[in-house]
Coordinates of N, CA, C and O in Angstrom, one line a residue:
L1340 N 20.0 5.5 5.8 CA 18.8 6.4 5.7 C 18.8 7.7 6.8 O 17.9 8.3 6.9
L1341 N 20.1 8.0 7.1 CA 20.2 9.0 8.1 C 19.8 10.3 7.3 O 19.0 11.0 8.0
F1342 N 20.4 10.6 6.3 CA 19.8 11.9 5.5 C 18.2 11.9 5.3 O 17.5 13.1 5.3
L1343 N 17.5 10.8 5.1 CA 16.1 10.9 5.1 C 15.4 11.4 6.1 O 14.2 11.9 5.9
D1344 N 15.9 11.2 7.4 CA 15.1 11.3 8.4 C 15.1 13.1 8.7 O 13.8 13.4 9.3
K1345 N 15.6 13.7 8.0 CA 15.6 15.4 7.9 C 14.8 15.6 7.0 O 14.1 16.5 7.3
M1346 N 14.2 14.8 5.8 CA 13.5 15.0 4.8 C 12.0 14.9 5.1 O 10.7 15.3 4.8
Y1347 N 11.9 13.5 5.7 CA 10.6 12.9 5.6 C 10.0 12.5 7.1 O 10.8 12.5 7.9
S1348 N 8.6 12.5 7.3 CA 8.1 12.3 8.5 C 8.5 10.9 9.1 O 8.7 10.1 8.2
A1349 N 8.2 10.7 10.5 CA 8.5 9.4 10.9 C 7.4 8.3 10.2 O 7.9 7.2 9.9
K1350 N 6.5 8.6 9.7 CA 5.6 7.8 9.1 C 6.2 7.3 7.9 O 5.9 6.2 7.3
V1351 N 6.3 8.2 7.2 CA 7.2 7.9 5.7 C 8.3 6.7 6.0 O 8.3 6.0 5.2
L1352 N 9.2 7.2 6.7 CA 10.3 6.4 7.2 C 10.0 5.0 7.5 O 10.5 4.4 7.3
E1353 N 8.7 5.1 8.2 CA 8.4 3.6 8.8 C 7.8 2.7 7.6 O 8.1 1.6 7.5
H1354 N 7.0 3.5 6.8 CA 6.5 2.9 5.7 C 7.8 2.3 4.5 O 7.9 1.3 3.6
L1355 N 8.9 3.1 4.7 CA 10.1 2.8 3.7 C 10.8 1.6 4.5 O 11.2 0.8 3.7
E1356 N 11.1 1.7 5.5 CA 11.7 0.6 6.3 C 10.9 -0.7 6.3 O 11.5 -1.8 6.2
N1357 N 9.6 -0.6 6.3 CA 8.7 -1.9 6.5 C 7.5 -1.8 5.5 O 6.4 -1.5 6.1
P1358 N 7.6 -1.7 4.3 CA 6.5 -1.2 3.3 C 5.7 -2.6 3.5 O 6.0 -3.6 3.5
R1359 N 4.3 -2.2 3.4 CA 3.4 -3.4 3.7 C 2.9 -3.5 2.2 O 2.7 -2.9 1.2
N1360 N 2.3 -4.8 2.3 CA 1.8 -5.4 1.0 C 2.4 -5.1 -0.4 O 1.8 -4.9 -1.2
V1361 N 3.7 -5.6 -0.6 CA 4.4 -5.3 -1.7 C 4.4 -6.6 -2.4 O 4.2 -7.7 -2.2
G1362 N 4.0 -6.2 -3.7 CA 4.3 -7.6 -4.7 C 3.2 -7.5 -5.4 O 1.8 -7.0 -5.1
A1363 N 3.3 -8.1 -6.7 CA 2.1 -8.4 -7.3 C 1.0 -9.3 -6.7 O 1.3 -10.3 -6.2
M1364 N -0.2 -9.4 -7.1 CA -1.2 -10.2 -6.5 C -1.9 -11.0 -7.7 O -2.5 -10.4 -8.6
S1365 N -1.3 -12.3 -7.5 CA -1.7 -13.2 -8.9 C -3.3 -13.2 -9.1 O -3.9 -13.3 -9.9
D1366 N -4.1 -13.3 -8.0 CA -5.6 -13.4 -7.8 C -6.5 -12.2 -7.7 O -7.5 -12.3 -7.4
A1367 N -5.8 -11.1 -8.3 CA -6.5 -9.6 -8.0 C -7.6 -9.7 -9.1 O -7.5 -10.2 -10.0
T1368 N -8.7 -9.0 -8.5 CA -9.8 -8.9 -9.4 C -9.9 -7.7 -10.2 O -10.4 -7.4 -11.1
A1369 N -8.8 -6.7 -9.9 CA -8.4 -5.4 -10.6 C -7.2 -4.9 -10.5 O -6.4 -5.1 -9.3
R1370 N -6.4 -4.4 -11.4 CA -5.3 -3.6 -11.3 C -5.2 -2.5 -12.0 O -6.0 -2.1 -13.0
G1371 N -4.3 -1.6 -11.3 CA -4.3 0.0 -11.8 C -2.9 0.2 -12.1 O -2.1 -0.2 -11.2
E1372 N -2.5 1.2 -12.9 CA -1.2 1.5 -13.2 C -1.2 2.9 -13.2 O -2.1 3.6 -13.8
A1373 N -0.1 3.7 -12.6 CA -0.3 5.2 -12.9 C 1.4 5.5 -13.0 O 2.1 5.0 -12.2
T1374 N 1.6 6.5 -13.9 CA 3.0 7.1 -13.8 C 3.0 8.5 -13.5 O 2.2 9.1 -14.0
N1375 N 4.2 8.8 -13.1 CA 4.6 10.4 -13.1 C 5.2 10.7 -14.3 O 6.4 10.5 -14.3
P1376 N 4.8 11.4 -15.2 CA 5.6 11.7 -16.4 C 6.8 12.6 -16.1 O 8.1 12.5 -16.8
V1377 N 7.0 13.4 -15.0 CA 7.9 14.4 -14.9 C 9.1 13.6 -14.0 O 10.2 13.6 -14.6
C1378 N 8.9 12.5 -13.3 CA 10.1 11.8 -12.5 C 10.1 10.5 -13.0 O 10.9 9.6 -12.8
G1379 N 9.1 9.9 -13.7 CA 9.2 8.7 -14.3 C 8.8 7.5 -13.1 O 8.7 6.2 -13.6
D1380 N 8.3 8.0 -12.0 CA 7.6 6.8 -11.0 C 6.5 6.0 -11.8 O 5.9 6.6 -12.3
L1381 N 6.6 5.0 -11.3 CA 5.5 3.9 -11.8 C 5.4 3.2 -10.4 O 5.9 2.6 -9.8
L1382 N 3.7 3.3 -10.3 CA 2.9 2.3 -9.4 C 2.1 1.5 -9.9 O 1.1 2.0 -10.8
R1383 N 2.1 0.4 -9.4 CA 0.7 -0.8 -10.0 C 0.3 -1.2 -8.7 O 1.0 -1.6 -8.0
L1384 N -1.0 -1.0 -8.7 CA -1.7 -1.5 -7.5 C -2.5 -2.7 -8.0 O -3.2 -2.8 -9.1
Y1385 N -2.8 -3.7 -6.9 CA -3.5 -4.6 -7.2 C -4.8 -4.7 -6.0 O -4.4 -4.6 -5.0
I1386 N -5.8 -4.8 -6.5 CA -6.9 -5.2 -5.4 C -7.8 -6.4 -5.6 O -8.1 -6.8 -6.6
K1387 N -8.4 -6.9 -4.6 CA -9.2 -7.9 -4.7 C -10.4 -7.5 -4.0 O -10.6 -7.3 -2.9
V1388 N -11.4 -7.3 -5.0 CA -12.7 -7.0 -4.4 C -13.7 -8.1 -3.9 O -13.9 -8.9 -4.9
T1389 N -14.3 -8.3 -3.0 CA -15.3 -9.4 -2.6 C -16.6 -8.5 -2.1 O -16.3 -7.7 -1.1
D1390 N -17.6 -8.9 -2.5 CA -19.0 -8.2 -2.0 C -18.8 -6.8 -1.8 O -19.4 -6.1 -0.8
G1391 N -18.5 -6.0 -2.8 CA -18.2 -4.3 -2.9 C -17.1 -3.9 -2.0 O -17.2 -2.7 -2.0
K1392 N -16.4 -5.0 -1.4 CA -15.4 -4.3 -0.5 C -14.0 -4.9 -1.0 O -13.8 -5.6 -1.5
I1393 N -13.1 -3.8 -0.6 CA -11.6 -4.5 -0.8 C -11.0 -5.2 0.2 O -10.9 -4.5 1.3
A1394 N -11.0 -6.4 -0.1 CA -10.5 -7.5 0.7 C -9.2 -7.5 0.9 O -8.5 -7.8 1.9
E1395 N -8.5 -7.3 -0.2 CA -6.9 -6.9 -0.2 C -6.5 -6.1 -1.2 O -7.1 -5.7 -2.3
A1396 N -5.3 -5.6 -0.9 CA -4.5 -4.7 -1.8 C -3.0 -5.0 -1.8 O -2.5 -5.2 -0.7
S1397 N -2.4 -4.8 -2.9 CA -0.7 -4.8 -2.8 C -0.5 -3.9 -4.1 O -1.1 -3.4 -4.5
F1398 N 1.0 -3.7 -3.9 CA 1.5 -2.6 -4.8 C 2.7 -3.1 -5.3 O 3.5 -3.7 -4.5
K1399 N 3.4 -2.5 -6.4 CA 4.6 -2.5 -6.8 C 5.1 -1.2 -7.3 O 4.3 -0.5 -8.0
V1400 N 6.4 -0.7 -7.1 CA 6.6 0.6 -7.2 C 8.1 0.9 -7.7 O 8.8 0.1 -7.4
Q1401 N 8.0 1.3 -8.9 CA 9.5 1.8 -9.4 C 9.5 3.4 -9.1 O 9.0 3.9 -9.9
G1402 N 10.3 3.8 -8.0 CA 10.4 5.1 -8.0 C 11.2 5.6 -6.6 O 11.7 4.6 -6.1
C1403 N 10.7 6.7 -6.4 CA 11.6 7.4 -5.3 C 10.9 7.0 -3.8 O 9.9 6.5 -3.9
P1404 N 11.6 7.3 -2.8 CA 11.3 6.6 -1.5 C 9.8 7.0 -1.0 O 8.9 6.1 -0.6
P1405 N 9.3 8.5 -1.2 CA 8.1 8.7 -0.8 C 6.8 8.0 -1.8 O 5.7 7.8 -1.4
S1406 N 7.4 7.4 -3.0 CA 6.6 6.7 -3.9 C 6.1 5.1 -3.3 O 5.1 4.8 -3.2
V1407 N 7.1 4.9 -2.5 CA 7.0 3.5 -1.8 C 6.2 3.6 -0.6 O 5.2 2.9 -0.5
A1408 N 6.4 4.6 -0.1 CA 5.5 4.9 1.3 C 4.2 5.3 0.8 O 3.2 4.9 1.5
A1409 N 3.9 5.8 -0.2 CA 2.4 6.3 -0.5 C 1.7 5.0 -1.0 O 0.6 4.9 -0.6
G1410 N 2.6 4.3 -1.7 CA 2.0 2.8 -2.1 C 1.5 1.8 -0.9 O 0.5 1.4 -1.1
S1411 N 2.6 1.8 0.1 CA 2.3 1.3 1.2 C 1.0 1.6 2.1 O 0.2 1.0 2.5
A1412 N 1.0 2.9 2.5 CA 0.0 3.6 3.1 C -1.2 3.5 2.3 O -2.2 3.1 3.2
L1413 N -1.4 3.6 1.1 CA -2.6 3.5 0.4 C -3.3 2.0 0.4 O -4.4 1.8 0.7
T1414 N -2.3 1.0 0.4 CA -2.8 -0.4 0.4 C -3.7 -0.4 1.9 O -4.6 -1.1 2.0
E1415 N -2.9 0.0 2.8 CA -3.6 0.1 4.3 C -4.8 0.8 4.5 O -5.7 0.3 4.9
M1416 N -5.0 2.0 4.0 CA -5.9 2.6 3.7 C -7.1 2.0 3.2 O -8.4 2.1 3.7
I1417 N -7.2 1.5 2.1 CA -8.0 1.0 1.2 C -8.6 -0.6 1.6 O -9.9 -0.8 1.4
T1418 N -7.9 -1.4 2.2 CA -8.3 -2.6 2.7 C -9.5 -2.4 4.0 O -9.4 -1.7 4.8
G1419 N -10.5 -3.0 3.4 CA -11.7 -3.0 4.1 C -12.7 -2.0 3.7 O -13.8 -1.9 4.3
L1420 N -12.3 -0.8 3.1 CA -13.5 -0.1 2.3 C -14.0 -0.6 1.2 O -13.7 -1.4 0.5
T1421 N -15.4 -0.1 1.1 CA -16.0 -0.4 0.0 C -15.6 0.2 -1.2 O -14.8 1.2 -1.0
V1422 N -15.9 -0.2 -2.5 CA -15.5 0.4 -3.5 C -15.9 1.9 -3.6 O -14.9 2.8 -4.0
D1423 N -17.2 2.2 -3.2 CA -17.4 3.5 -3.2 C -16.7 4.6 -2.3 O -16.4 5.8 -2.6
E1424 N -16.7 4.1 -1.0 CA -15.4 4.6 -0.3 C -14.1 5.1 -0.7 O -13.6 6.1 -0.7
A1425 N -13.5 3.9 -1.5 CA -12.4 4.2 -1.9 C -12.1 5.1 -3.0 O -11.1 5.8 -3.3
R1426 N -13.3 5.1 -3.9 CA -13.4 6.2 -4.7 C -13.5 7.8 -4.3 O -12.9 8.6 -5.1
K1427 N -13.7 7.8 -3.2 CA -13.7 9.2 -2.4 C -12.5 9.7 -1.9 O -12.2 10.7 -1.6
L1428 N -11.6 8.7 -1.8 CA -10.0 9.1 -1.3 C -9.5 10.1 -2.2 O -9.6 10.0 -3.7
A1429 N -8.8 10.8 -1.6 CA -7.8 12.2 -2.7 C -6.4 12.1 -2.2 O -6.1 11.4 -1.1
P1430 N -5.7 12.7 -2.8 CA -4.0 12.6 -3.0 C -3.8 13.1 -1.4 O -3.2 12.7 -0.7
Q1431 N -4.7 14.2 -0.7 CA -4.5 14.6 0.4 C -4.7 13.5 2.0 O -3.9 13.6 2.7
D1432 N -5.5 12.7 1.5 CA -5.7 11.6 2.2 C -4.7 10.6 2.3 O -4.0 10.3 3.4
V1433 N -3.8 10.5 1.5 CA -2.8 9.7 1.4 C -1.5 10.5 2.0 O -0.8 9.8 2.9
T1434 N -1.5 12.0 1.7 CA -0.3 12.7 2.3 C -0.7 12.7 3.8 O 0.3 12.7 4.6
R1435 N -1.8 12.8 4.3 CA -2.1 12.8 5.7 C -1.8 11.5 6.5 O -1.3 11.4 7.7
A1436 N -2.1 10.3 5.7 CA -1.8 9.2 6.3 C -0.2 9.1 6.4 O 0.3 8.3 7.6
L1437 N 0.4 9.8 5.7 CA 2.0 9.7 6.0 C 2.4 10.6 6.9 O 3.6 11.1 6.9
E1438 N 1.8 11.6 7.5 CA 1.9 12.9 8.4 C 2.2 13.8 7.4 O 1.7 15.1 7.9
S1439 N 3.2 13.7 6.5 CA 3.3 15.0 5.7 C 4.4 14.4 4.6 O 4.9 13.5 4.7
L1440 N 4.4 15.3 3.3 CA 5.6 14.8 2.6 C 6.0 16.4 2.0 O 5.3 17.5 2.0
P1441 N 7.2 16.3 1.7 CA 7.7 17.8 1.4 C 7.1 18.1 -0.2 O 6.5 17.3 -0.8
R1442 N 7.0 19.7 -0.1 CA 6.1 19.9 -1.2 C 6.6 19.0 -2.6 O 5.5 19.2 -3.6
N1443 N 7.8 19.2 -2.9 CA 8.2 18.6 -4.2 C 8.0 17.0 -4.3 O 8.3 16.6 -5.2
K1444 N 7.5 16.5 -3.1 CA 7.0 15.0 -3.4 C 5.5 14.8 -3.0 O 5.2 13.4 -3.2
E1445 N 4.8 15.6 -3.1 CA 3.3 15.4 -3.0 C 2.9 14.8 -4.2 O 1.7 14.3 -4.0
H1446 N 3.4 14.8 -5.4 CA 3.2 14.2 -6.8 C 2.9 12.6 -6.1 O 2.5 12.0 -7.0
C1447 N 3.6 12.1 -5.3 CA 3.8 10.7 -4.8 C 2.4 10.2 -4.3 O 1.9 9.1 -4.6
S1448 N 1.4 11.2 -3.7 CA 0.2 11.1 -3.3 C -0.7 10.9 -4.3 O -1.6 10.1 -4.6
V1449 N -0.6 11.8 -5.2 CA -1.4 11.8 -6.4 C -1.0 10.4 -7.5 O -2.3 10.0 -7.9
L1450 N 0.1 9.8 -7.4 CA 0.5 8.7 -8.3 C -0.4 7.5 -7.4 O -0.7 6.7 -8.2
A1451 N -0.4 7.7 -6.4 CA -1.0 6.1 -5.4 C -2.5 6.4 -5.8 O -3.3 5.5 -6.3
I1452 N -3.1 7.6 -5.9 CA -4.6 7.6 -6.1 C -5.0 7.6 -7.6 O -6.0 7.0 -7.9
D1453 N -3.9 7.9 -8.3 CA -4.2 7.5 -9.7 C -4.2 6.2 -10.2 O -5.0 5.8 -10.8
A1454 N -3.3 5.3 -9.3 CA -3.3 3.9 -9.5 C -4.8 3.4 -9.0 O -5.0 2.5 -9.7
L1455 N -5.0 3.9 -7.9 CA -6.2 3.5 -7.1 C -7.6 3.8 -8.1 O -8.2 2.6 -8.7
R1456 N -7.4 4.7 -8.7 CA -8.6 5.1 -9.9 C -8.7 4.1 -10.8 O -9.8 3.8 -11.3
A1457 N -7.5 3.9 -11.5 CA -7.4 3.1 -12.7 C -7.7 1.6 -12.3 O -8.4 1.1 -12.9
A1458 N -7.2 1.3 -10.9 CA -7.8 -0.1 -10.5 C -9.4 -0.2 -10.3 O -10.0 -1.3 -10.8
L1459 N -9.7 0.9 -9.9 CA -11.5 0.9 -9.6 C -12.2 0.8 -10.9 O -13.1 0.3 -11.1
A1460 N -11.4 1.6 -12.0 CA -11.8 1.5 -13.3 C -12.0 0.1 -13.8 O -13.1 -0.1 -14.6
D1461 N -10.9 -0.6 -13.6 CA -10.8 -1.8 -14.2 C -11.6 -2.8 -13.8 O -12.1 -3.7 -14.1
Q1462 N -12.0 -2.6 -12.3 CA -12.7 -3.6 -11.6 C -14.2 -3.6 -11.9 O -15.0 -4.3 -12.0
S1463 N -14.8 -2.2 -12.3 CA -16.3 -2.0 -12.6 C -16.8 -2.1 -14.1 O -15.9 -2.5 -14.9

């Protein structure tokens, strides 16, 4: 991970070393999937909505390190939010939660939000 610390913020590295909420959720009430056609990254998001709130979230990703970090950060951000609050999130919110991303990796935040939007559409 030595070369990564030159490229990524401490927050990205922390999510990489200890990703949160990894894995498929068998009792999810909604699932969303997003792919980046350019790099081929794939993110699957699982959410459990109870009484209009996201009670739990988990993810699986096949992709570059920032995609893992973005999925991890996203699950932390949306847990406890109402569905309407989650709908208002934008890629820059994920980037901000990660402190920053290199310009050529900002698509990882877009991937996370696209998966979230797909999951929210699946749920309603």
